GROMACS .gro file of C-alpha atoms in nm:
model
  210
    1UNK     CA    1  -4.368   9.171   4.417
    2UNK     CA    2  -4.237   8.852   4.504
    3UNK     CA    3  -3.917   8.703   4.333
    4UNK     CA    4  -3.793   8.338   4.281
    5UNK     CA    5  -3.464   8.193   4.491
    6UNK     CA    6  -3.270   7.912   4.378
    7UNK     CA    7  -2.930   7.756   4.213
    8UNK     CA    8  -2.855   7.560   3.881
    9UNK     CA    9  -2.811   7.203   3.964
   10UNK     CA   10  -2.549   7.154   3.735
   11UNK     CA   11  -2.366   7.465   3.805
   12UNK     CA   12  -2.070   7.576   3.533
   13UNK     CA   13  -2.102   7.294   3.368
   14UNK     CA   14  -2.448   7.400   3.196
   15UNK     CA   15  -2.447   7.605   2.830
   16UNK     CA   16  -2.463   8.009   2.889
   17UNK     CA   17  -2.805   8.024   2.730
   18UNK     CA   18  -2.933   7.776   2.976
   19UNK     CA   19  -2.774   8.002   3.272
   20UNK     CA   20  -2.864   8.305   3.133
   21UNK     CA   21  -3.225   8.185   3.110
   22UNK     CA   22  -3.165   8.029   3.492
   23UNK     CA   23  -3.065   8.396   3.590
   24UNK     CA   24  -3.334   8.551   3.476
   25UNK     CA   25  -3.567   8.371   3.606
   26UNK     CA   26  -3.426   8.429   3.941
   27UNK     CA   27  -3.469   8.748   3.915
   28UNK     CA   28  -3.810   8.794   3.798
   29UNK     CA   29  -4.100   8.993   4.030
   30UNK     CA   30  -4.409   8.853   4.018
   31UNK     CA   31  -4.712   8.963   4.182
   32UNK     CA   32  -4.695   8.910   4.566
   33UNK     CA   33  -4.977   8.643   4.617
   34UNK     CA   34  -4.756   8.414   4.460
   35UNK     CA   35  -4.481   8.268   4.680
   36UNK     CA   36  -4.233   8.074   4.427
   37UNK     CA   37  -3.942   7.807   4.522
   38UNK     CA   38  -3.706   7.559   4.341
   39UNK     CA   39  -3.802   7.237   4.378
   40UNK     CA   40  -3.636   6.899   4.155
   41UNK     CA   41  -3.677   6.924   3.795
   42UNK     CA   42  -3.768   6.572   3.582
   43UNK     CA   43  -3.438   6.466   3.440
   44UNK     CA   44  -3.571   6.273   3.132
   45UNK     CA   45  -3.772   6.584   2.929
   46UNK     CA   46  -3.391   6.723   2.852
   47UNK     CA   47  -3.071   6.761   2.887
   48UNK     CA   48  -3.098   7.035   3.121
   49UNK     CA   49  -3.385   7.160   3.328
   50UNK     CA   50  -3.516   7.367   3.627
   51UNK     CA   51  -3.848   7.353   3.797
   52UNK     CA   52  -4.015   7.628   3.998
   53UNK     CA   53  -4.327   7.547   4.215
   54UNK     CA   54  -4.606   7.775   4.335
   55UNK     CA   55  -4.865   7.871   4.571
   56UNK     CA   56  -5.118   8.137   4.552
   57UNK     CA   57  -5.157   8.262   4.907
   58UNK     CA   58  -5.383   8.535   5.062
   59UNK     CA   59  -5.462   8.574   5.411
   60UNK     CA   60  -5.243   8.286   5.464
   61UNK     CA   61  -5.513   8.056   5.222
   62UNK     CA   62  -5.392   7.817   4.931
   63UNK     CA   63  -5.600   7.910   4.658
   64UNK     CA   64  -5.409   7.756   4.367
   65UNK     CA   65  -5.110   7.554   4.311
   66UNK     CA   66  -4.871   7.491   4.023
   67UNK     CA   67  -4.525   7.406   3.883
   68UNK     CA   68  -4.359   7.574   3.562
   69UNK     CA   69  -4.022   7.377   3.410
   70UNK     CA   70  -3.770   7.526   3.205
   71UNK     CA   71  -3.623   7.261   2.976
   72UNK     CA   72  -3.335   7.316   2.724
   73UNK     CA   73  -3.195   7.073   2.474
   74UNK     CA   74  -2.933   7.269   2.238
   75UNK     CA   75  -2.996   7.015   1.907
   76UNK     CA   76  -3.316   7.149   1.946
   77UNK     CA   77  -3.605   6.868   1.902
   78UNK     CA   78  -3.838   6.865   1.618
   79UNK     CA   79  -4.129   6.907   1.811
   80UNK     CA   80  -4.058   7.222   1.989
   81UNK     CA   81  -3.945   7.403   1.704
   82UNK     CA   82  -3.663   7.580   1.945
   83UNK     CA   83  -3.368   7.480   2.219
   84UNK     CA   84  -3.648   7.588   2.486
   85UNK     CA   85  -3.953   7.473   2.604
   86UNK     CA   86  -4.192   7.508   2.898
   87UNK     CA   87  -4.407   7.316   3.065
   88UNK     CA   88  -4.643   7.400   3.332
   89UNK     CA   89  -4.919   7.223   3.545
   90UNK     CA   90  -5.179   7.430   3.723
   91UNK     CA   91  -5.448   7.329   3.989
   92UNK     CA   92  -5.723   7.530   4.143
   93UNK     CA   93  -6.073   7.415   4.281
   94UNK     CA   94  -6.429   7.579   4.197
   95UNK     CA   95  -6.746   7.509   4.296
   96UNK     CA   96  -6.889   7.213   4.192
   97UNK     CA   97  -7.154   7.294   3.946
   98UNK     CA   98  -6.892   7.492   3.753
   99UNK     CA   99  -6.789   7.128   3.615
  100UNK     CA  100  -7.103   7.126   3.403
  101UNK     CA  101  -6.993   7.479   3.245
  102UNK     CA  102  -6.936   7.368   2.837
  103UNK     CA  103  -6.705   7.657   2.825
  104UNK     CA  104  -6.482   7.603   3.124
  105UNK     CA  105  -6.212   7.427   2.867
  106UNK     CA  106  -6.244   7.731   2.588
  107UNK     CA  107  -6.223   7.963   2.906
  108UNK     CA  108  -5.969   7.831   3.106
  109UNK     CA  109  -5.669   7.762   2.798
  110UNK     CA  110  -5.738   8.141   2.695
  111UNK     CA  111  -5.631   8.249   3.043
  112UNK     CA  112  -5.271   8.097   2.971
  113UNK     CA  113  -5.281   8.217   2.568
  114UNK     CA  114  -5.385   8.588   2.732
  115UNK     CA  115  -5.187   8.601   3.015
  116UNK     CA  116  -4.832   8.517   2.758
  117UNK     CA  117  -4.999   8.801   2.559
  118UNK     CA  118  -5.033   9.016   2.815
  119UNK     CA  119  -4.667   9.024   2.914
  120UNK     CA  120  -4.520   9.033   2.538
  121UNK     CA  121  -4.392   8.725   2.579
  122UNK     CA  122  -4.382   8.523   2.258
  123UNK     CA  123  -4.437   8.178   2.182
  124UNK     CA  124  -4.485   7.869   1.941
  125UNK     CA  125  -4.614   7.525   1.938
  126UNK     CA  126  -4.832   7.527   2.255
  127UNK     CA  127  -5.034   7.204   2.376
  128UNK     CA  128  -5.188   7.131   2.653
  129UNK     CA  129  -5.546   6.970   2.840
  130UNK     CA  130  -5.779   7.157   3.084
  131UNK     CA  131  -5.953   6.898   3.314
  132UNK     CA  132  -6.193   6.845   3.572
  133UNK     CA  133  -6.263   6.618   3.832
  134UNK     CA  134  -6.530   6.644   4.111
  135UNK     CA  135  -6.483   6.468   4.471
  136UNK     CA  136  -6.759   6.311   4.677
  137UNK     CA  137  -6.712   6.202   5.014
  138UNK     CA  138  -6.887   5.921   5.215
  139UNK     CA  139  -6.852   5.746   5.563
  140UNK     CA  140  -6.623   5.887   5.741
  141UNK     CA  141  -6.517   6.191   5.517
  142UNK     CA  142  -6.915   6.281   5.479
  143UNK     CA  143  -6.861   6.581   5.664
  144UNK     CA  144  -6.655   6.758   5.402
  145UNK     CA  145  -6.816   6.982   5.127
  146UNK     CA  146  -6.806   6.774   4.756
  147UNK     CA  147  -6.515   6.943   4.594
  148UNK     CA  148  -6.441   6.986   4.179
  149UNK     CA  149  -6.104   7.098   4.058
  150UNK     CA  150  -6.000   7.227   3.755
  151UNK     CA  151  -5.618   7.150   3.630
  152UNK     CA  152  -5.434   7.310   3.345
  153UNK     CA  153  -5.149   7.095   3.195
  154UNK     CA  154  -4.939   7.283   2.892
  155UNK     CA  155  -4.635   7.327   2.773
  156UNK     CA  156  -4.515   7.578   2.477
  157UNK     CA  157  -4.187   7.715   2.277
  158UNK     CA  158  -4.079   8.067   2.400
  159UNK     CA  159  -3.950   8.272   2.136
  160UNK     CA  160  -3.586   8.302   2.140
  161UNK     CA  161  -3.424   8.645   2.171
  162UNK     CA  162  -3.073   8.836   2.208
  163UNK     CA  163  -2.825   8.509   2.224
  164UNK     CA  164  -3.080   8.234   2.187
  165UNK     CA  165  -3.209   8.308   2.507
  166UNK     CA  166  -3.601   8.378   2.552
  167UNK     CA  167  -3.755   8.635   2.790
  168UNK     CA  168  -3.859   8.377   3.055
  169UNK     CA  169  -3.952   8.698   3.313
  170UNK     CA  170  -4.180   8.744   3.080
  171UNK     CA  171  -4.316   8.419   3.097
  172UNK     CA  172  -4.262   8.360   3.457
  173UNK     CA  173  -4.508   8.680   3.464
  174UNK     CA  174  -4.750   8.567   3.289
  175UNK     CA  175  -4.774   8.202   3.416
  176UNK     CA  176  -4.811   8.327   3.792
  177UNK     CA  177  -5.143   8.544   3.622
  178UNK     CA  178  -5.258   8.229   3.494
  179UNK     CA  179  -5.221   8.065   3.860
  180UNK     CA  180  -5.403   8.376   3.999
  181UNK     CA  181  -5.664   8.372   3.749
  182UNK     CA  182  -5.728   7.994   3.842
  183UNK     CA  183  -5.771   8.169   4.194
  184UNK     CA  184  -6.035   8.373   4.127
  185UNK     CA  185  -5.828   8.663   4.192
  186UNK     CA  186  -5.877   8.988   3.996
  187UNK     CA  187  -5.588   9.128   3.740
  188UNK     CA  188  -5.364   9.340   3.859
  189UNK     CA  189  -5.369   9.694   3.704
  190UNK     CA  190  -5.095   9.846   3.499
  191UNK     CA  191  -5.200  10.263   3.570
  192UNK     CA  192  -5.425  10.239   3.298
  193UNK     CA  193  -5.737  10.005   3.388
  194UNK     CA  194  -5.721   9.632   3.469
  195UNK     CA  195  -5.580   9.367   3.230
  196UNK     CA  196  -5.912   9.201   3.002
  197UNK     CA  197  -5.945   8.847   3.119
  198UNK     CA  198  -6.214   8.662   3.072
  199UNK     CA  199  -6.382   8.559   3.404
  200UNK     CA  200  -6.612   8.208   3.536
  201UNK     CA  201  -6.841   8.327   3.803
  202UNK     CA  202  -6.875   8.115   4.132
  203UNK     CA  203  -6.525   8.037   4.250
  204UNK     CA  204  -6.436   7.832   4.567
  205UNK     CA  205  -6.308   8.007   4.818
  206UNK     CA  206  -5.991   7.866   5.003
  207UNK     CA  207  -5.887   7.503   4.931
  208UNK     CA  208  -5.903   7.270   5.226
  209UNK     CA  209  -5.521   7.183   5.415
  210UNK     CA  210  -5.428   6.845   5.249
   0.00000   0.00000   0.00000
């Protein structure tokens, strides 16, 4: 298990349930194919925010990339129907008939809704798109194989708990299954069987260095 590194920006000065959430997210394990660091949160979404991004690595292959944003606003906006909120973009490529799959959408938002499941952790108000583009190459890139990439944008309300302050671990746990699912890789196990998640045959293998 792998576990995220990283300071709040605005130090003291930010409320306890912000820092508490922060913490904990810190000090989450996810699984190890998933190598996590800080990296700038947007400073418009909220008062107060921190951004992790992501890689899915194996054999020392990207396979999927992503970044997950805590924000926190303590009037707590209309809209989210809490003080917290999450927001996460996901990208991963296929193979590039599986853009003509009708069910790739359906498929690929009910990885995110059953990963959250899967780890108990609660939420509210979730939104989001699942697209796909395809990339063809000509002249001097005709050498490279056509390419089609699917990417998950969404953002939700965790449930609040002890203090105001939501199980983001839990979250954290299940987002990074949602990057690995993108990846084609299998579910981890839990001692009794693998985690249901519904599958899309014909994945890419490792994505190309950018």
């Amino acid at each position: 298990m792998a576990a995220a590194h990283g300071h709040l920006s605005d130090g003291d000065s930010a409320p306890l349930p912000f820092q508490h959430a922060v913490d904990a997210l810190l000090r989450a394990r996810v699984r190890h194919e998933v190598e996590l660091d800080p990296t700038p949160p947007p400073k418009r979404l909220a008062p107060h925010a921190y951004a992790l991004e992501a890689t899915v690595v194996v054999d020392g292959d990207e396979l999927a990339d992503g970044r997950l944003v805590l924000l926190y606003d303590p009037a707590g906006p209309e809209a989210w129907h809490g003080t917290f909120r999450l927001v996460t973009l996901v990208r991963a490529e296929l193979e590039p008939e599986m853009a003509a799959d009708p069910l790739l959408p359906e498929v690929s938002w009910s990885w995110l809704t059953g990963a959250l499941d899967t780890h108990g952790a609660g939420f509210a108000e979730p939104s989001g798109t699942v697209s796909r583009s395809s990339s063809h190459y000509f002249g001097g890139l005709a050498g490279r194989e056509d390419s089609t990439q699917i990417e998950i944008r969404a953002s939700w309300t965790p449930r609040e708990g002890t203090g105001g302050v939501p199980d983001v671990a839990a979250h954290l746990a299940g987002w990074c299954d949602l990057l690995c699912t993108s990846a084609g890789l299998p579910p981890v196990t839990d001692g009794g069987g693998p985690r249901a998640v519904v599958p899309l045959p014909n994945r890419r293998g490792p994505q190309q260095s950018r």
